[in-house]
PDB file of C-alpha atoms and ligand atoms in Angstrom:
ATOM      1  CA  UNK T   1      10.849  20.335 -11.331  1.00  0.00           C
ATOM      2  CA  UNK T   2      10.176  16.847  -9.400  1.00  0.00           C
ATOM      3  CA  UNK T   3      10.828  17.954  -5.719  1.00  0.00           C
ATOM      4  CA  UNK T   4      11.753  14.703  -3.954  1.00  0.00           C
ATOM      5  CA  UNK T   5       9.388  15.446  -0.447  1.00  0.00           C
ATOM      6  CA  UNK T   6       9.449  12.993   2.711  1.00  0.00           C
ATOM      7  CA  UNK T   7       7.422  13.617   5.668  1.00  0.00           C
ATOM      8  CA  UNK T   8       9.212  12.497   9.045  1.00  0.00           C
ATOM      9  CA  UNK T   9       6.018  11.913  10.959  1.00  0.00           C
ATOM     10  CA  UNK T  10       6.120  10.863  15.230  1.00  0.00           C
ATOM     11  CA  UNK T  11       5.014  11.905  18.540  1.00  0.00           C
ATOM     12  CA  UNK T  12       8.102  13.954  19.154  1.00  0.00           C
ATOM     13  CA  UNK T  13       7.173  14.079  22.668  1.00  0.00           C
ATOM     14  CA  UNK T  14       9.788  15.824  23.096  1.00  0.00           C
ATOM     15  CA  UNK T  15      12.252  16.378  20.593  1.00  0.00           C
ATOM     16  CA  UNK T  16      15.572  14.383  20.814  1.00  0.00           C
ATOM     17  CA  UNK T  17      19.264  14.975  19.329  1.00  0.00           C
ATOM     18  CA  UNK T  18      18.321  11.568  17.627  1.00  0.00           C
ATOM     19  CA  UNK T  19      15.596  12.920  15.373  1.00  0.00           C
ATOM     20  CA  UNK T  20      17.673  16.374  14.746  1.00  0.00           C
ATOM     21  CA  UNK T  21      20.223  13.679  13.852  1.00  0.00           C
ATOM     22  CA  UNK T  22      17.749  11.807  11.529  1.00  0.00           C
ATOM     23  CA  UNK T  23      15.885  15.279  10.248  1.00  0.00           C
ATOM     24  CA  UNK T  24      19.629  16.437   8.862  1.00  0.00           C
ATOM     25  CA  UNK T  25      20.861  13.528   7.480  1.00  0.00           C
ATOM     26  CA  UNK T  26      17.289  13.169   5.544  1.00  0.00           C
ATOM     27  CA  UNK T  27      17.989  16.583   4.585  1.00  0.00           C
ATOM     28  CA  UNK T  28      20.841  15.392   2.548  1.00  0.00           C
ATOM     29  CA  UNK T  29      18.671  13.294   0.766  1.00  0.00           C
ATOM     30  CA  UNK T  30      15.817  14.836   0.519  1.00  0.00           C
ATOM     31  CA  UNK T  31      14.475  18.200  -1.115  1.00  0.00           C
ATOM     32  CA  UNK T  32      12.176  19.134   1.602  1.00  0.00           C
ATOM     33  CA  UNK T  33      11.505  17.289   4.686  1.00  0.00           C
ATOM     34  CA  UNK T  34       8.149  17.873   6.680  1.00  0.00           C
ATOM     35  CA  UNK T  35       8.464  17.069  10.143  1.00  0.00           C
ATOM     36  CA  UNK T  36       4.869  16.130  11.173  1.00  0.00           C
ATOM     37  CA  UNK T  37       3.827  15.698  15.067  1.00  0.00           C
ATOM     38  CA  UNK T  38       1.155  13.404  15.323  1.00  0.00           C
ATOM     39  CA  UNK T  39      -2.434  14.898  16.466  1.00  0.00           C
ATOM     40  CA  UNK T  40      -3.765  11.380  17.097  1.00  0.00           C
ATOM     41  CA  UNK T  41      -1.249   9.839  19.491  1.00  0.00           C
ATOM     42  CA  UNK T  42      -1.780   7.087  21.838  1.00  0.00           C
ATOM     43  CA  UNK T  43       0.483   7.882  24.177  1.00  0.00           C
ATOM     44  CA  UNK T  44      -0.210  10.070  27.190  1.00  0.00           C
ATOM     45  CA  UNK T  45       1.753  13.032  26.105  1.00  0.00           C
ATOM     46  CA  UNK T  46       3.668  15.276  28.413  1.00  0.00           C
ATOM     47  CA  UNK T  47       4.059  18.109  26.078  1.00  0.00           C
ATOM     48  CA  UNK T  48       1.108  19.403  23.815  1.00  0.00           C
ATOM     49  CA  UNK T  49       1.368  19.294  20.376  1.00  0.00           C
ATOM     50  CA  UNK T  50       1.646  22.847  20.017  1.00  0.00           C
ATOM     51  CA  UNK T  51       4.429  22.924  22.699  1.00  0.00           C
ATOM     52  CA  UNK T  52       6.227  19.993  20.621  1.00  0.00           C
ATOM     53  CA  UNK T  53       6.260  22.043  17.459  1.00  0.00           C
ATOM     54  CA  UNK T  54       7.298  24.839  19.281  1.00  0.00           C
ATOM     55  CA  UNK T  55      10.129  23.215  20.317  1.00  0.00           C
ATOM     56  CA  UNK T  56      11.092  21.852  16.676  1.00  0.00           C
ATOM     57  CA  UNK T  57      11.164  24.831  15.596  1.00  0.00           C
ATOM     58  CA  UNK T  58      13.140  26.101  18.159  1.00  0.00           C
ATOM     59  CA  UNK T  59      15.766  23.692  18.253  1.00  0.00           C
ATOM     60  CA  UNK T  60      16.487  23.611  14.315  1.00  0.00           C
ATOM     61  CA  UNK T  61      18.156  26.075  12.564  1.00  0.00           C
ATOM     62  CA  UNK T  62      16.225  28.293   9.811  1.00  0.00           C
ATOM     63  CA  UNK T  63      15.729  26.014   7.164  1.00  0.00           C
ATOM     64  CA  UNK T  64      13.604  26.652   3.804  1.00  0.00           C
ATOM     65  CA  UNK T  65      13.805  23.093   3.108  1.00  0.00           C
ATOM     66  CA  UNK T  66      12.159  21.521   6.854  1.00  0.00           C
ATOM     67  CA  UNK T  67       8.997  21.990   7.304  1.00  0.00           C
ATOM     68  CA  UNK T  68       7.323  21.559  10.759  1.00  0.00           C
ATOM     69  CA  UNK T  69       3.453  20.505  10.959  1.00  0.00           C
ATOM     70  CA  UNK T  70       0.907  18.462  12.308  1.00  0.00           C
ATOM     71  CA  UNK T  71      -1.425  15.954  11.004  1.00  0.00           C
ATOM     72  CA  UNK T  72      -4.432  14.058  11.951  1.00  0.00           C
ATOM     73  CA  UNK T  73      -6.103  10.855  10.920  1.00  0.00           C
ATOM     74  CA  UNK T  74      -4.104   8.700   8.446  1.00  0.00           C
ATOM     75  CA  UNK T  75      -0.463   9.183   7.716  1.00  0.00           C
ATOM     76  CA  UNK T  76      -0.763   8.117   4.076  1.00  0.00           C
ATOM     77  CA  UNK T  77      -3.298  10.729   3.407  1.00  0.00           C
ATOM     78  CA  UNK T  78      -1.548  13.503   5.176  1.00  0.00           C
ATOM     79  CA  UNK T  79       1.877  12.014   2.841  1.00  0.00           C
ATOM     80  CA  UNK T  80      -0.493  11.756  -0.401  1.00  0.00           C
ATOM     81  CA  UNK T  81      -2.147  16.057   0.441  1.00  0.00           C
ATOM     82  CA  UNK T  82       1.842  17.195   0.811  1.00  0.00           C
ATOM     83  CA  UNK T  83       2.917  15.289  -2.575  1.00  0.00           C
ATOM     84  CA  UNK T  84       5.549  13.260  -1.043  1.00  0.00           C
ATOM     85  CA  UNK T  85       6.331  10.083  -1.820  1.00  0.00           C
ATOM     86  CA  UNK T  86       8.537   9.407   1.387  1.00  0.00           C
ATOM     87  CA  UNK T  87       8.238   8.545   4.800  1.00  0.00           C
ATOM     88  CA  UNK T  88      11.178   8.428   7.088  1.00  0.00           C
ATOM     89  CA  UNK T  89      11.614   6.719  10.255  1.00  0.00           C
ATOM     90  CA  UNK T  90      14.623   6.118  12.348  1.00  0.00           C
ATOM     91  CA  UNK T  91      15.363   2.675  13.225  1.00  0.00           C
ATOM     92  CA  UNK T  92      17.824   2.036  16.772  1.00  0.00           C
ATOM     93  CA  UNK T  93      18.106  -1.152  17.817  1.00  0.00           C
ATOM     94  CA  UNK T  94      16.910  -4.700  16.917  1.00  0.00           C
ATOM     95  CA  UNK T  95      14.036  -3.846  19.115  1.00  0.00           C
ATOM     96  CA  UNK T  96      12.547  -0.730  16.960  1.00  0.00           C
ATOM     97  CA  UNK T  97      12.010  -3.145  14.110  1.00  0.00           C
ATOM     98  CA  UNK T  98       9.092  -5.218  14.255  1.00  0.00           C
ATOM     99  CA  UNK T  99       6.838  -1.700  15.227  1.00  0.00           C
ATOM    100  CA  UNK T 100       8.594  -0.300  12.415  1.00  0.00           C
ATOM    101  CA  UNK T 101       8.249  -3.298  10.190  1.00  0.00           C
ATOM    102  CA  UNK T 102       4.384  -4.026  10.818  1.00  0.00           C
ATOM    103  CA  UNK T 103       3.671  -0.308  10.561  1.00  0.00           C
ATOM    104  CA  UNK T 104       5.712  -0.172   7.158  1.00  0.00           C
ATOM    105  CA  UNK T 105       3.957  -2.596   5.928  1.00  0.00           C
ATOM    106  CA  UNK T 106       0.564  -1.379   6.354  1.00  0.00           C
ATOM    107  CA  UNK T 107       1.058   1.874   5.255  1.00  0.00           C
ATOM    108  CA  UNK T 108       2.517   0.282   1.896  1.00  0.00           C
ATOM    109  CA  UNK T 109      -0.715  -1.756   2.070  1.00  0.00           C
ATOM    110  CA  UNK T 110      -2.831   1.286   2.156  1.00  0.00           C
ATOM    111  CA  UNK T 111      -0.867   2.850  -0.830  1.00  0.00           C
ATOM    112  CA  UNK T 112       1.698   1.420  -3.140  1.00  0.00           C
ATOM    113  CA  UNK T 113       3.019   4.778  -4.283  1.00  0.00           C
ATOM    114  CA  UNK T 114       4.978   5.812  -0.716  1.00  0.00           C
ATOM    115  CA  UNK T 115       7.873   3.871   0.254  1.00  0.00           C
ATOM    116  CA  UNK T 116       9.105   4.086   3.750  1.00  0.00           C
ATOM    117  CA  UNK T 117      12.805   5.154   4.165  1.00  0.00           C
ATOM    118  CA  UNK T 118      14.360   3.863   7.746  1.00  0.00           C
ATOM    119  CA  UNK T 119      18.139   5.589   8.439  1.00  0.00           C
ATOM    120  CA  UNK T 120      19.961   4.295  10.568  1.00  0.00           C
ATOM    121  CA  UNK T 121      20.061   6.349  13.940  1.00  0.00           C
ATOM    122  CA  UNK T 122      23.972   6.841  14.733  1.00  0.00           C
ATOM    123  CA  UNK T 123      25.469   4.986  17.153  1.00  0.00           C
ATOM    124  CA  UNK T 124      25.887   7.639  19.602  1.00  0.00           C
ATOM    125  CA  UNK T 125      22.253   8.088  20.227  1.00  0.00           C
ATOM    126  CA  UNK T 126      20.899   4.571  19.585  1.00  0.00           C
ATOM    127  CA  UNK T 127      19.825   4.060  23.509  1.00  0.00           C
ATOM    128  CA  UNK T 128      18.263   7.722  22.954  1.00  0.00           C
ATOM    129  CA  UNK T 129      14.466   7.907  23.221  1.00  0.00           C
ATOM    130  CA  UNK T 130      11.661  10.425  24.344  1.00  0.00           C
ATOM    131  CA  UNK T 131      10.465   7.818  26.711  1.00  0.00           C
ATOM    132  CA  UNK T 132      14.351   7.558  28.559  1.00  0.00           C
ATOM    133  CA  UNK T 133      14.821  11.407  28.387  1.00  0.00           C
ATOM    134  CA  UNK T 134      11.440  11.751  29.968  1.00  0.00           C
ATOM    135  CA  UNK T 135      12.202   9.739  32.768  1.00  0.00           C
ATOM    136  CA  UNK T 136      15.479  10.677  33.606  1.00  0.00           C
ATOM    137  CA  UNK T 137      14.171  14.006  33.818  1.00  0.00           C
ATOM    138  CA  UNK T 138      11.449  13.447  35.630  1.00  0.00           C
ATOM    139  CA  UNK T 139      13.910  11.988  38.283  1.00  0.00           C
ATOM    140  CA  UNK T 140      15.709  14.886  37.932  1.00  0.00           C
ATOM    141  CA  UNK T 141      18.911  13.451  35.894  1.00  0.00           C
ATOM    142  CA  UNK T 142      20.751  14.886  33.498  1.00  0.00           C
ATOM    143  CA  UNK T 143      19.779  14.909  29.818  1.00  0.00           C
ATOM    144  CA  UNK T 144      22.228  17.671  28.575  1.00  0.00           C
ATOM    145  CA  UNK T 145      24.057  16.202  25.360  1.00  0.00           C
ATOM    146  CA  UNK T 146      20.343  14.388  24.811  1.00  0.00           C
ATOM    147  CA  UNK T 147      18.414  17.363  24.058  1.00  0.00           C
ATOM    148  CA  UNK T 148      18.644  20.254  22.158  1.00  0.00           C
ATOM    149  CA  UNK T 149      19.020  23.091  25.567  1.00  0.00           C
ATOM    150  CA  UNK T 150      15.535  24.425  24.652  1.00  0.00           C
ATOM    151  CA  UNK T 151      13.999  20.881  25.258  1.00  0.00           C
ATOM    152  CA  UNK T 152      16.009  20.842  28.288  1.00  0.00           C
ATOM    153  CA  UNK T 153      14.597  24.314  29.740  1.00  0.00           C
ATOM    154  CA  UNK T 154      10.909  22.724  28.799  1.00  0.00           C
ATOM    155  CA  UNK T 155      11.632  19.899  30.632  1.00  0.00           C
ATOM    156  CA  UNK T 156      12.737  21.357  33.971  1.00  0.00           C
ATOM    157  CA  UNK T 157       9.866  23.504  33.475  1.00  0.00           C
ATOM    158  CA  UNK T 158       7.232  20.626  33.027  1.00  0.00           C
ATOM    159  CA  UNK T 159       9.065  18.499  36.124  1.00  0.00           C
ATOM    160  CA  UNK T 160       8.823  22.275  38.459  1.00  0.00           C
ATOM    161  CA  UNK T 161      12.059  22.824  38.458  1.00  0.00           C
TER     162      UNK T 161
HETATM  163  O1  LIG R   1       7.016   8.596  17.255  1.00  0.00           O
HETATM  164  P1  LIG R   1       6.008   7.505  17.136  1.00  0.00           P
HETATM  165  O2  LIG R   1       5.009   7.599  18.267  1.00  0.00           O
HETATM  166  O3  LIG R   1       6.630   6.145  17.033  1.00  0.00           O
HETATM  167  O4  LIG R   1       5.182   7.760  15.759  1.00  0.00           O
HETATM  168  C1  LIG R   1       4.143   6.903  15.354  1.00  0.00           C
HETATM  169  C2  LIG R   1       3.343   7.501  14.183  1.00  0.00           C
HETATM  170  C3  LIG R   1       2.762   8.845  14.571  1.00  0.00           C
HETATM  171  C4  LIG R   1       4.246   7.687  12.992  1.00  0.00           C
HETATM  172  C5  LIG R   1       2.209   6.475  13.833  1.00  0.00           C
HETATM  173  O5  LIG R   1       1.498   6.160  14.984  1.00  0.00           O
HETATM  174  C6  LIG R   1       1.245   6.996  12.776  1.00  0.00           C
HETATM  175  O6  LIG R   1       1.574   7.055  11.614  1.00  0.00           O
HETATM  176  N1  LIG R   1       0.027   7.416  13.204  1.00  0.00           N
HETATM  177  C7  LIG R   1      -0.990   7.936  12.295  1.00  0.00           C
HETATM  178  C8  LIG R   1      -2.148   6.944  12.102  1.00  0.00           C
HETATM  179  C9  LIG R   1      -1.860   5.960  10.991  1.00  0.00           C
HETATM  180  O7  LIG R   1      -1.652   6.324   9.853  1.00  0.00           O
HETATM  181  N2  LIG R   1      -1.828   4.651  11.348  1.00  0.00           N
HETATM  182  C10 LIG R   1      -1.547   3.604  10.386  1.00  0.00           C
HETATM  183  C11 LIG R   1      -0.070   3.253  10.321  1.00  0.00           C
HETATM  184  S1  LIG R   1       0.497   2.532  11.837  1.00  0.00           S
END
């Protein structure tokens, strides 16, 4: 049988209710979706990547068909080692898309055979991002109805409280 496999790759740094959004609605496309947490990221991270997987894992519900990793080095070889064919991004606003666009590109430059799949974040989270949760929490705002509760708890941990 042809599984149809996409990797959902990012810094997940933390986990938002906009990925869980995009993870389940690729989930309805997809036969198994890997949900791999950058090793290499250049972002100063707040959570380790073992904290961030925890945390996936966590906050979705038992799934035979998700996958959480981590991968190093060059998505397309990490896509190409898992057998998918599929890489799935979210796209927000206008301003996600040239990031998204350049980094399509290239990775379709690097290898013909994987196509990059962009859903459409709904409109309820499309001001959502790690970076806003992150600083809102850090000031000590709310981010319940942003976060799964677990990513919540990790926050107020991280920020002392
Ligand atoms: O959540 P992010 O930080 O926007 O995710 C970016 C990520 C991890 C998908 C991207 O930086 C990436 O693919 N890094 C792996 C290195 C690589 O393959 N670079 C070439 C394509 S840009």
């Amino acid at each position: 049988m042809n599984r149809k496999i996409a990797v959902y790759p990012g810094s997940f740094d933390p986990l938002t209710f906009g990925h869980l959004d995009i993870i389940n609605r690729a989930m309805t496309i997809f036969d198994e979706v890997i949900i791999a947490v950058t090793r290499n990221s250049k972002k100063d991270p707040l959570f380790t990547v073992e904290e961030r997987v925890g945390l996936i894992k966590a906050a979705m519900k038992e799934n035979s068909r998700a996958k959480v990793d981590t991968f190093e080095g060059l998505l397309i070889d990490y896509v190409h080692a898992n057998k998918a064919k599929v890489i799935i991004r979210g796209l927000r606003a206008i301003s996600d898309f040239e990031y998204e666009l350049q980094m399509a590109q290239i990775n379709r430059n690097i290898a013909k055979d994987v196509e990059t799949v962009f859903l459409m974040t709904s409109v309820f989270y499309s001001f959502l991002s790690s970076s806003v949760v992150k600083e809102v929490s850090s000031l000590n705002g709310p981010v319940d109805g942003l976060v799964p509760p677990i990513v919540k708890k990790a926050l107020d941990a991280k920020f002392g409280r």
